[in-house]
Structures are given as structure tokens and as C-alpha cells.
Short mmCIF file of C-alpha atoms in Angstrom, two decimals:
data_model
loop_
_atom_site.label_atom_id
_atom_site.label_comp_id
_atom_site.label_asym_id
_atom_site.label_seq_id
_atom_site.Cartn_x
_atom_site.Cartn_y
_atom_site.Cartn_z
CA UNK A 1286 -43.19 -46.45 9.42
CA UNK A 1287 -43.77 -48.16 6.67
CA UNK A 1288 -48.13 -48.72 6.10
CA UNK A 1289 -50.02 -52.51 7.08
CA UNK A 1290 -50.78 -53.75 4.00
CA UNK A 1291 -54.43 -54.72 3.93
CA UNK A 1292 -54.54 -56.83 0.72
CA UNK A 1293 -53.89 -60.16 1.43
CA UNK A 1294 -51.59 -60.93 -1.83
CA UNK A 1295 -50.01 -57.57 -0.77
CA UNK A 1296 -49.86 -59.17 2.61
CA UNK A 1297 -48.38 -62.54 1.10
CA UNK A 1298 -46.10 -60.55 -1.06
CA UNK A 1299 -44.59 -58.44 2.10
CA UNK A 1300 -44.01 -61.46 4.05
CA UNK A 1301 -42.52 -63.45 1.50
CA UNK A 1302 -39.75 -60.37 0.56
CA UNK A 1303 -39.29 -60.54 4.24
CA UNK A 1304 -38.45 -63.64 5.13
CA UNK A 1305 -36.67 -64.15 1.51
CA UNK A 1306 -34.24 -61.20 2.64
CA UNK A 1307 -33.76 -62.04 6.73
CA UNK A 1308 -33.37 -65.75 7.43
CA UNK A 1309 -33.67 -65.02 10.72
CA UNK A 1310 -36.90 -63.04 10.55
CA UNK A 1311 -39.79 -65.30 11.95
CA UNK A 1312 -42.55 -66.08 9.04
CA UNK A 1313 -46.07 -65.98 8.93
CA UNK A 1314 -48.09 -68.50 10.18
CA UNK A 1315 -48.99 -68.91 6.23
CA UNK A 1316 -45.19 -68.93 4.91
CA UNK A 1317 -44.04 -71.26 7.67
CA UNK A 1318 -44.75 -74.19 5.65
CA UNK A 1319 -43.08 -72.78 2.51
CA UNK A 1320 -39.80 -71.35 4.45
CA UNK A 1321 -38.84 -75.08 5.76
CA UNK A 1322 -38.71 -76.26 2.37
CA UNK A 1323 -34.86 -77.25 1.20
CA UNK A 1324 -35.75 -75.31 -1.84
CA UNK A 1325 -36.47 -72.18 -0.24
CA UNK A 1326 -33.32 -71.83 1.00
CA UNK A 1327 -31.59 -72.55 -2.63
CA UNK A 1328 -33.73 -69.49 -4.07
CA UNK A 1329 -33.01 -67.05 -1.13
CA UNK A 1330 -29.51 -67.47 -1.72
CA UNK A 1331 -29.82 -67.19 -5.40
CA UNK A 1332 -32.28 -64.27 -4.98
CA UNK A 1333 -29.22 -62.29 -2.52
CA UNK A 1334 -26.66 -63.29 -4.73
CA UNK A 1335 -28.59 -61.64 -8.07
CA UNK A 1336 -29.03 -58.63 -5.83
CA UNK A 1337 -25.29 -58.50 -4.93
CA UNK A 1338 -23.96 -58.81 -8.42
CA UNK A 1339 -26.16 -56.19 -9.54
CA UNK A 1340 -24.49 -53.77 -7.20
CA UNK A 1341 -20.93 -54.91 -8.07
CA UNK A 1342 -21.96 -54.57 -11.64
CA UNK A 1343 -23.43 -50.85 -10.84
CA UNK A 1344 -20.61 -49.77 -8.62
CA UNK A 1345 -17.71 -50.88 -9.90
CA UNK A 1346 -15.44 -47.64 -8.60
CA UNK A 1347 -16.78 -48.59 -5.29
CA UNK A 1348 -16.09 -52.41 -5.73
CA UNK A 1349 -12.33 -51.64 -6.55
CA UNK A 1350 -11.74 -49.50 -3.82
CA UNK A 1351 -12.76 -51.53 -0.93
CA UNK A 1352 -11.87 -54.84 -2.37
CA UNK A 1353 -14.52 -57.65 -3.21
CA UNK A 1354 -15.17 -59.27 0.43
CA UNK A 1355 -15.86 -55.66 2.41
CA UNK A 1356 -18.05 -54.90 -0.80
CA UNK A 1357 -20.48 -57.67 -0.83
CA UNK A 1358 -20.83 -57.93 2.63
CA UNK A 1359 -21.99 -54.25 3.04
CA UNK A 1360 -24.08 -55.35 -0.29
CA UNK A 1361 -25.97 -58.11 1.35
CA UNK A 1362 -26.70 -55.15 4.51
CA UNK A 1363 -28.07 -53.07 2.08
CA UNK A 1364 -30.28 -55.82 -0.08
CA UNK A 1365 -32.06 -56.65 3.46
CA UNK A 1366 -32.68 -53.00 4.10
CA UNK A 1367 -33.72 -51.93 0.18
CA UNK A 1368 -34.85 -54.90 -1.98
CA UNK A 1369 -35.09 -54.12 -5.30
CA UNK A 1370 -38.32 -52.13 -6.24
CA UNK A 1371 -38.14 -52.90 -10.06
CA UNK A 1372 -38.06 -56.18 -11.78
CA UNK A 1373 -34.90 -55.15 -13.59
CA UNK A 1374 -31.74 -54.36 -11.51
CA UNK A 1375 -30.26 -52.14 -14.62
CA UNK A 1376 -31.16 -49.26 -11.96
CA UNK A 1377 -30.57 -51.08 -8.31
CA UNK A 1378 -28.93 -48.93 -6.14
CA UNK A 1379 -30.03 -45.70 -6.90
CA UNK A 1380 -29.52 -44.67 -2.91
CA UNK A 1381 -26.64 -46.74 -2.53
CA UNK A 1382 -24.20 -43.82 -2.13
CA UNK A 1383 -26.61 -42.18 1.04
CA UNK A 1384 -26.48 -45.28 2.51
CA UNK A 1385 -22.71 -45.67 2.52
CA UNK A 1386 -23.04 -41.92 3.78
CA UNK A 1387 -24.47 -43.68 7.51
CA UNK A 1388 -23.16 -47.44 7.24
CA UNK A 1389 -20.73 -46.83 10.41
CA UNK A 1390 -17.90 -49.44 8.74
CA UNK A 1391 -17.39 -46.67 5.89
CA UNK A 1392 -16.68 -44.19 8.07
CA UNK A 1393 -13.20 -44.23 7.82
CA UNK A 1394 -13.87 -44.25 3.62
CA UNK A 1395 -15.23 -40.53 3.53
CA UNK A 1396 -14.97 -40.41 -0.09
CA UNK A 1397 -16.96 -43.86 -0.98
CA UNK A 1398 -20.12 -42.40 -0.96
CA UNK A 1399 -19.16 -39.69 -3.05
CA UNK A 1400 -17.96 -42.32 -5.30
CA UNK A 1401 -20.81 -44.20 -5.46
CA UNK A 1402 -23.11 -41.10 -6.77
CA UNK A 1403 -20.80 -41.00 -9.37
CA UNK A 1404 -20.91 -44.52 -10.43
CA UNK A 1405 -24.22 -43.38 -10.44
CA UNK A 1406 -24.22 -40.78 -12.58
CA UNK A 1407 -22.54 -42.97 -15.17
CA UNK A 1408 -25.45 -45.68 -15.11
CA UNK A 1409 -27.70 -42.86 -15.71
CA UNK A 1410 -25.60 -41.22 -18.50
CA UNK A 1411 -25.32 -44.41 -19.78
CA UNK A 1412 -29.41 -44.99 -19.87
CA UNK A 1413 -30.61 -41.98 -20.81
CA UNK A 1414 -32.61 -40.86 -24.06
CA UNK A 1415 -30.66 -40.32 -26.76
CA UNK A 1416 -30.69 -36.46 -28.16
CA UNK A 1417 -28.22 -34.51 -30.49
CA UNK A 1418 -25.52 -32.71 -28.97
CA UNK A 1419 -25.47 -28.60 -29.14
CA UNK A 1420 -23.76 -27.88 -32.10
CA UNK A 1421 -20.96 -25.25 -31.25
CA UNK A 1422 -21.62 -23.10 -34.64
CA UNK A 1423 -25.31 -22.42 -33.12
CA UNK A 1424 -23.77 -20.57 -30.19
CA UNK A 1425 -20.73 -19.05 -32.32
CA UNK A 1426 -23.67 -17.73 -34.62
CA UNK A 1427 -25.45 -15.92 -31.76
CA UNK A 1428 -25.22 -12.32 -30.57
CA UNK A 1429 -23.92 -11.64 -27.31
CA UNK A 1430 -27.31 -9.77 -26.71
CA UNK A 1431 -29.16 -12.50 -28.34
CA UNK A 1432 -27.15 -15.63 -26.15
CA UNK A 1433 -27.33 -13.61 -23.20
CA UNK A 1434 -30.86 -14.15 -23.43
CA UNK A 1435 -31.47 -17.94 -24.45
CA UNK A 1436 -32.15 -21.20 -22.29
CA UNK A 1437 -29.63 -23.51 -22.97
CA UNK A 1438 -30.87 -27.17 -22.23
CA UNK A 1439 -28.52 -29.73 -20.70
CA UNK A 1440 -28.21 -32.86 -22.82
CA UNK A 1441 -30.48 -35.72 -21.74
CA UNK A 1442 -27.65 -38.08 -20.54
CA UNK A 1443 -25.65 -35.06 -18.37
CA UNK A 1444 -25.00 -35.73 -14.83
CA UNK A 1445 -22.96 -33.30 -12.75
CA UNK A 1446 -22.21 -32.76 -9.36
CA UNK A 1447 -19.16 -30.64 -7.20
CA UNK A 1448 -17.97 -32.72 -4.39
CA UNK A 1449 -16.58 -30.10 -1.52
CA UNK A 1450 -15.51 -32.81 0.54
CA UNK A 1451 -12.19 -34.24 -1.46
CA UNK A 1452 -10.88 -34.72 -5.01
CA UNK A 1453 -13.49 -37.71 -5.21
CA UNK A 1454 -13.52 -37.07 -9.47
CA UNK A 1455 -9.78 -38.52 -9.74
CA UNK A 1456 -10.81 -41.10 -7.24
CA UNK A 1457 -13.65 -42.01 -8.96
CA UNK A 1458 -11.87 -42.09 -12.78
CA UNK A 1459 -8.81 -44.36 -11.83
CA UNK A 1460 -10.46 -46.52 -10.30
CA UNK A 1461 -13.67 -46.51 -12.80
CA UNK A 1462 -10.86 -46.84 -15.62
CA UNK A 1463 -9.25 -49.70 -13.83
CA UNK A 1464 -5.94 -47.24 -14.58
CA UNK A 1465 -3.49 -47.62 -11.51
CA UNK A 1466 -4.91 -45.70 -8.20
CA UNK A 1467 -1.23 -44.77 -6.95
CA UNK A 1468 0.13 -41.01 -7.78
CA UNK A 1469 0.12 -37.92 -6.14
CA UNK A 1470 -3.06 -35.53 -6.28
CA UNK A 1471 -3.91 -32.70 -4.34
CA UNK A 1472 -6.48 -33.45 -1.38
CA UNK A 1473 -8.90 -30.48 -2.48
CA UNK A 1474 -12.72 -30.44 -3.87
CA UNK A 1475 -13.41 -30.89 -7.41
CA UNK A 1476 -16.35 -31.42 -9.92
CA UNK A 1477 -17.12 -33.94 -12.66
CA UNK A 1478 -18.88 -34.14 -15.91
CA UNK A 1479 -20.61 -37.05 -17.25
CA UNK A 1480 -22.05 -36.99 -20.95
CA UNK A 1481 -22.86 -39.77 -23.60
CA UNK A 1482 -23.59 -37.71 -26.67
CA UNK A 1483 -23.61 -40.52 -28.46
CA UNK A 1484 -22.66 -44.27 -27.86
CA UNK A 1485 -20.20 -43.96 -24.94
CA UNK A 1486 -19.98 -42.49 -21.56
CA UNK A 1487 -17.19 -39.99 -21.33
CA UNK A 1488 -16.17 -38.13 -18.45
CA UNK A 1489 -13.85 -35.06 -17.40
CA UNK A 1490 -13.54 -32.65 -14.55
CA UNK A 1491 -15.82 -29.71 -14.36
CA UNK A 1492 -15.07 -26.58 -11.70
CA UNK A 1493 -17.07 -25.30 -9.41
CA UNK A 1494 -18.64 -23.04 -12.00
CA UNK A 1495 -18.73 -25.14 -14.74
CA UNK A 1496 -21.41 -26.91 -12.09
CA UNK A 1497 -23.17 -24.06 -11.24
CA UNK A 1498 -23.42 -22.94 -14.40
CA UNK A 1499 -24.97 -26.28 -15.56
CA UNK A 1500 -27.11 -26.15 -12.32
CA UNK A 1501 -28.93 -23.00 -13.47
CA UNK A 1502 -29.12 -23.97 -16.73
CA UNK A 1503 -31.45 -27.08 -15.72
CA UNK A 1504 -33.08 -24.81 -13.41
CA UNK A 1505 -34.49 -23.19 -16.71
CA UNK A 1506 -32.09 -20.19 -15.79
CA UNK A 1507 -31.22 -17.81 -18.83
CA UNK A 1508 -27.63 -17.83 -20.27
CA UNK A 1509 -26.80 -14.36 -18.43
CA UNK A 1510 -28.57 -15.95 -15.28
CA UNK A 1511 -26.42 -18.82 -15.54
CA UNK A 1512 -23.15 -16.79 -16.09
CA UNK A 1513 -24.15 -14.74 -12.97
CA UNK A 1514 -24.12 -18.37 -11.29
CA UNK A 1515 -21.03 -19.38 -12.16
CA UNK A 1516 -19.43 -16.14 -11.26
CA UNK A 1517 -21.02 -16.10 -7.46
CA UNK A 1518 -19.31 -19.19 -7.40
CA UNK A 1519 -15.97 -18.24 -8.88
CA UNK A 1520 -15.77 -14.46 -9.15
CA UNK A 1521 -12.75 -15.31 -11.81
CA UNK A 1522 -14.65 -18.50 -14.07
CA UNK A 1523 -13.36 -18.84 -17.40
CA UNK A 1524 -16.66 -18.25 -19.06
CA UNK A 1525 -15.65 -18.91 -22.34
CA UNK A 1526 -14.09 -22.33 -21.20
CA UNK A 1527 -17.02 -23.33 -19.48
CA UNK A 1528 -18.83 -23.07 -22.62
CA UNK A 1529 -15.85 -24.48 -24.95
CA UNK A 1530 -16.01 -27.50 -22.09
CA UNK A 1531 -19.56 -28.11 -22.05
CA UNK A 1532 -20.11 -28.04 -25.92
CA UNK A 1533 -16.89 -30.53 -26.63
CA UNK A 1534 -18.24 -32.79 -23.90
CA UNK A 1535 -21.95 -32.87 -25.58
CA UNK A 1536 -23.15 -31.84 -22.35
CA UNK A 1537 -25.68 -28.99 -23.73
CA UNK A 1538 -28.47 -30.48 -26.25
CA UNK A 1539 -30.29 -27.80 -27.46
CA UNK A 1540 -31.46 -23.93 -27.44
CA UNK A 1541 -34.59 -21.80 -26.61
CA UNK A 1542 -35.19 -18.05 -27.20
CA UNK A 1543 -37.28 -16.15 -25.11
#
């Protein structure tokens, strides 16, 4: 449960969200006056509205998939339960996908939330601090004793993630890409990279290794200890394409010897 605020503008404040969000919530004896006015109900509408764009604008994949109407209306659910925390909505949504995960009418969507993180994922990618990408003739230049034995540091704008439940990568991409979402694909798990090494978001699949790999790595794992990751994974990774992969994506940014 949530903590009384004991401030009264923090008081005022927590009403006021309240009552902006659920018209049928009964207000304060002090915002009674102020929630019969015409006007407020002009700006609470506005206020929703701005809130439901912002998700449409953030989850686009998601948007797409379950068409505008079934969208908004689970958007305007969600506003009521999380109003934004921030005064920019660049951001809004950032537990959108968990709460897909236990809204009952997405049930039958298994893949949406799934989806959703990686809509996700690209807002992040797409906001994060710039920082050169690995150069590949760093690595080449290393010893195998010497690479076994470096951090490698994922790029500031990586996201990642393996998705056991379903191929929700190609889900996500043709829709994201507004390509067509008919063809045959295989129902089975997959992984996706997201990178922006420099201007643009790019994205690509990534195997279960690939993600562990990259999961050690940000860990602060050594290259060997990230290897041995990947391999406990998949005992037969293509180490070498991991690496090729994760270098022409941008998705490492730098190097540290220890």
C-alpha cells in the first residue's frame, strides 16, 4: 500500500492525479469545487489522451498487432493504474509489457508482452549515451591468452533479451518495420539484438548464446567467463560468430585488461 501523504501540497497533488485519472473516483472535500468545473473535464480528457498517444507512439509493434481500438482502450486501463512519473513521456511505459503480462483481455495474445519489452528496448537503444563502437581490429589484434582474459563492455545503447516463450523477434520486426506480418515462421524461441552505434536503431536476431554471452559480459564476466556462458547454454555456439555478430552490430563498446 501505497504511504498517506502528510504534506498537504503532496496531499493536493495526490488527489488531484486521482480524480484527473478516475472520473468516477469521489474528490476531496477541497477538489470538489474544482472537479465540477466544465473545464476540468476538457483537461482530463486532454491529459488521458496525451498519455495514450505517448504509448501508441512508444509501442508501435504492439499498436499494429492488436489494432488501434483494443490498444487504446487497454492504454487508458493502464494510464489510471500508472500515471506518468516524469514530466516527459519520451520514457512512459517502461512496465507496460508486465502489465500486458496480467491484463486478463491479452491472454489469448501470449506474445504481446514480449513484444512490448522489445519496443522497449528500442526506445532505450534509441536514448542512450552515445559511445564508439568496438573496433573489430582491437580484438583481431589480441592474443587468445590475452582476450581470454579481458572485460568486454556492452555498448551503451545494447538491449538484449531471449524470449523462450515463441519467435516473438520476427513478431516484433514485421510488425516494428510495418513490412507485411503474413509468412510462414517456425513457432520456436528466439533472441534479439538491439544496437544504435551511431544514429539509427538497428536490430537482428541473436541465439541463445549470443544472449548469454552478452549477459555475462554486463555482468563484468571475463571473455573466457563469458564463452563458458554461452556454451552452458549451447554446448555447440558458434563462438566466433557470436563475436563477428556482436562487433558488426556495434553491440560491444569498449575493452578492459585485467
Amino acid at each position: 500500500m501505497q504511504p498517506v501523504p502528510t504534506d498537504p501540497l503532496a496531499q493536493f497533488q495526490d488527489g488531484f492525479v486521482r480524480l484527473l485519472l478516475d472520473p468516477d473516483a469521489p474528490p476531496d472535500p477541497d477538489l470538489a469545487a474544482l472537479a465540477a468545473q466544465p473545464a476540468f473535464a476538457v483537461y482530463r480528457n486532454t491529459v488521458m489522451k496525451g498519455c495514450i498517444d505517448a504509448l501508441q507512439a512508444n509501442f508501435p509493434a504492439v499498436a499494429r498487432l492488436t489494432g488501434e481500438e483494443w490498444f487504446r482502450a487497454a492504454a487508458a486501463i493502464y494510464v489510471r493504474e500508472t500515471p506518468p512519473a516524469q514530466p516527459t513521456l519520451l520514457h512512459y511505459g517502461n512496465n507496460f509489457a508486465d502489465f500486458l503480462a496480467r491484463f486478463p483481455p491479452a491472454a489469448e495474445l501470449p506474445y504481446l508482452p514480449g513484444v512490448a519489452r522489445l519496443d522497449g528496448y528500442w526506445t532505450e537503444a534509441h536514448t542512450a549515451a552515445d559511445a564508439a563502437p568496438l573496433d573489430p581490429a582491437v580484438v583481431a589484434a589480441l592474443s587468445p591468452e590475452k582476450l581470454a582474459s579481458i572485460l568486454l563492455h556492452p555498448h551503451p545503447a545494447a538491449r538484449w533479451g531471449w524470449f523462450a516463450e515463441g519467435p516473438i523477434y520476427t513478431i516484433w520486426s514485421r510488425n516494428r518495420a510495418g513490412d507485411s506480418p503474413d509468412g510462414a515462421f517456425d513457432w520456436c524461441a528466439e533472441g534479439a539484438l538491439l544496437s544504435r552505434p551511431r544514429e539509427a536503431v538497428r536490430w537482428r536476431a541473436l541465439g541463445r548464446a549470443g544472449c548469454a554471452f552478452l549477459d555475462a559480459c554486463a555482468a563484468g564476466a571475463t571473455a573466457a567467463q563469458a564463452t563458458a556462458a554461452a556454451l552452458r547454454s549451447e554446448h555447440d555456439a558458434d563462438l566466433a560468430g557470436i563475436m563477428q555478430a556482436l562487433l558488426e552490430a556495434g553491440a560491444l563498446a569498449g575493452i578492459t585488461s585485467i
